[in-house]
Amino acid sequence: MVGLRDARCAQQTDTNRILDKSTQRTKRISFWLLQQQSESESYS
């Protein structure tokens, strides 16, 4: 029973790590989009 709980815990950690990565990528993309937007606004 302990082994099963450990495996589930490890799986949860992996899932969290993947979610962290995709969240960071999303934040970076939104930041980049905001920069593009403000740059085009300053041109016009």
Backbone as JSON, one array per atom type, in Angstrom:
{
  "sequence": "MVGLRDARCAQQTDTNRILDKSTQRTKRISFWLLQQQSESESYS",
  "N": [[0.83, -1.2, 0.0], [1.98, 1.2, 0.76], [3.88, 1.6, -1.24], [2.26, 2.08, -3.45], [1.11, 4.53, -2.78], [3.38, 6.13, -2.74], [4.1, 6.02, -5.44], [1.93, 7.34, -6.6], [2.24, 9.83, -5.49], [4.7, 10.61, -6.6], [3.92, 10.71, -9.27], [2.11, 12.82, -9.16], [3.84, 14.9, -8.55], [5.35, 15.02, -10.91], [3.31, 15.79, -12.69], [2.69, 18.3, -11.66], [5.1, 19.6, -12.19], [5.13, 19.62, -14.98], [2.87, 21.18, -15.42], [3.76, 23.56, -14.29], [5.78, 24.26, -16.1], [4.3, 24.7, -18.48], [2.72, 26.79, -17.63], [4.63, 28.77, -17.17], [5.52, 29.11, -19.8], [3.18, 30.07, -20.98], [2.91, 32.48, -19.59], [5.2, 33.79, -20.5], [4.64, 34.03, -23.23], [2.34, 35.66, -23.17], [3.46, 37.94, -22.06], [5.27, 38.61, -24.07], [3.45, 39.14, -26.13], [2.16, 41.37, -25.06], [4.27, 43.18, -25.08], [4.71, 43.44, -27.86], [2.29, 44.62, -28.54], [2.36, 47.1, -27.16], [4.55, 48.22, -28.4], [3.69, 48.53, -31.09], [1.7, 50.34, -30.63], [3.08, 52.6, -29.83], [4.29, 53.26, -32.16], [2.28, 54.15, -33.89]],
  "CA": [[0.0, 0.0, 0.0], [2.86, 2.37, 0.82], [4.49, 1.78, -2.57], [1.26, 2.67, -4.34], [0.96, 5.94, -2.41], [4.6, 6.79, -3.2], [4.03, 6.15, -6.89], [0.96, 8.37, -6.91], [2.85, 11.1, -5.08], [5.69, 10.94, -7.62], [3.18, 11.09, -10.48], [1.56, 14.15, -8.92], [4.96, 15.85, -8.66], [5.63, 15.17, -12.35], [2.23, 16.57, -13.28], [2.87, 19.69, -11.24], [6.26, 20.15, -12.88], [4.7, 19.89, -16.36], [1.96, 22.33, -15.37], [4.6, 24.72, -14.04], [6.45, 24.62, -17.35], [3.35, 25.27, -19.44], [2.3, 28.09, -17.09], [5.72, 29.72, -17.44], [5.52, 29.4, -21.23], [2.02, 30.93, -21.24], [3.23, 33.82, -19.09], [6.2, 34.39, -21.38], [3.97, 34.39, -24.48], [1.48, 36.83, -22.92], [4.36, 39.08, -21.87], [5.77, 38.97, -25.41], [2.34, 39.76, -26.86], [1.96, 42.71, -24.5], [5.36, 44.02, -25.59], [4.42, 43.71, -29.26], [1.16, 45.54, -28.57], [2.77, 48.44, -26.74], [5.47, 48.74, -29.42], [2.92, 48.98, -32.25], [0.94, 51.53, -30.22], [3.99, 53.75, -29.78], [4.62, 53.64, -33.54], [1.16, 54.86, -34.51]],
  "C": [[0.87, 1.26, 0.0], [3.47, 2.65, -0.55], [3.53, 2.46, -3.53], [1.13, 4.17, -4.06], [2.19, 6.73, -2.88], [4.55, 7.04, -4.7], [3.06, 7.27, -7.26], [1.53, 9.74, -6.58], [3.86, 11.54, -6.14], [5.01, 11.39, -8.9], [2.63, 12.5, -10.33], [2.65, 15.21, -9.06], [5.31, 16.08, -10.13], [4.58, 16.04, -13.01], [2.39, 18.03, -12.92], [4.03, 20.34, -11.98], [5.88, 20.51, -14.31], [3.78, 21.11, -16.38], [2.74, 23.61, -15.15], [5.25, 25.2, -15.34], [5.49, 25.28, -18.31], [2.85, 26.63, -18.95], [3.36, 29.14, -17.38], [5.73, 30.1, -18.91], [4.36, 30.33, -21.57], [2.31, 32.34, -20.78], [4.19, 34.52, -20.02], [5.54, 34.85, -22.68], [3.09, 35.62, -24.27], [2.33, 38.07, -22.74], [4.88, 39.57, -23.22], [4.68, 39.66, -26.21], [2.09, 41.17, -26.36], [3.04, 43.66, -25.01], [5.1, 44.4, -27.04], [3.32, 44.77, -29.36], [1.61, 46.96, -28.24], [3.73, 49.05, -27.76], [4.69, 49.29, -30.61], [2.1, 50.22, -31.89], [1.84, 52.76, -30.22], [4.39, 54.19, -31.18], [3.52, 54.51, -34.15], [0.96, 56.25, -33.94]]
}
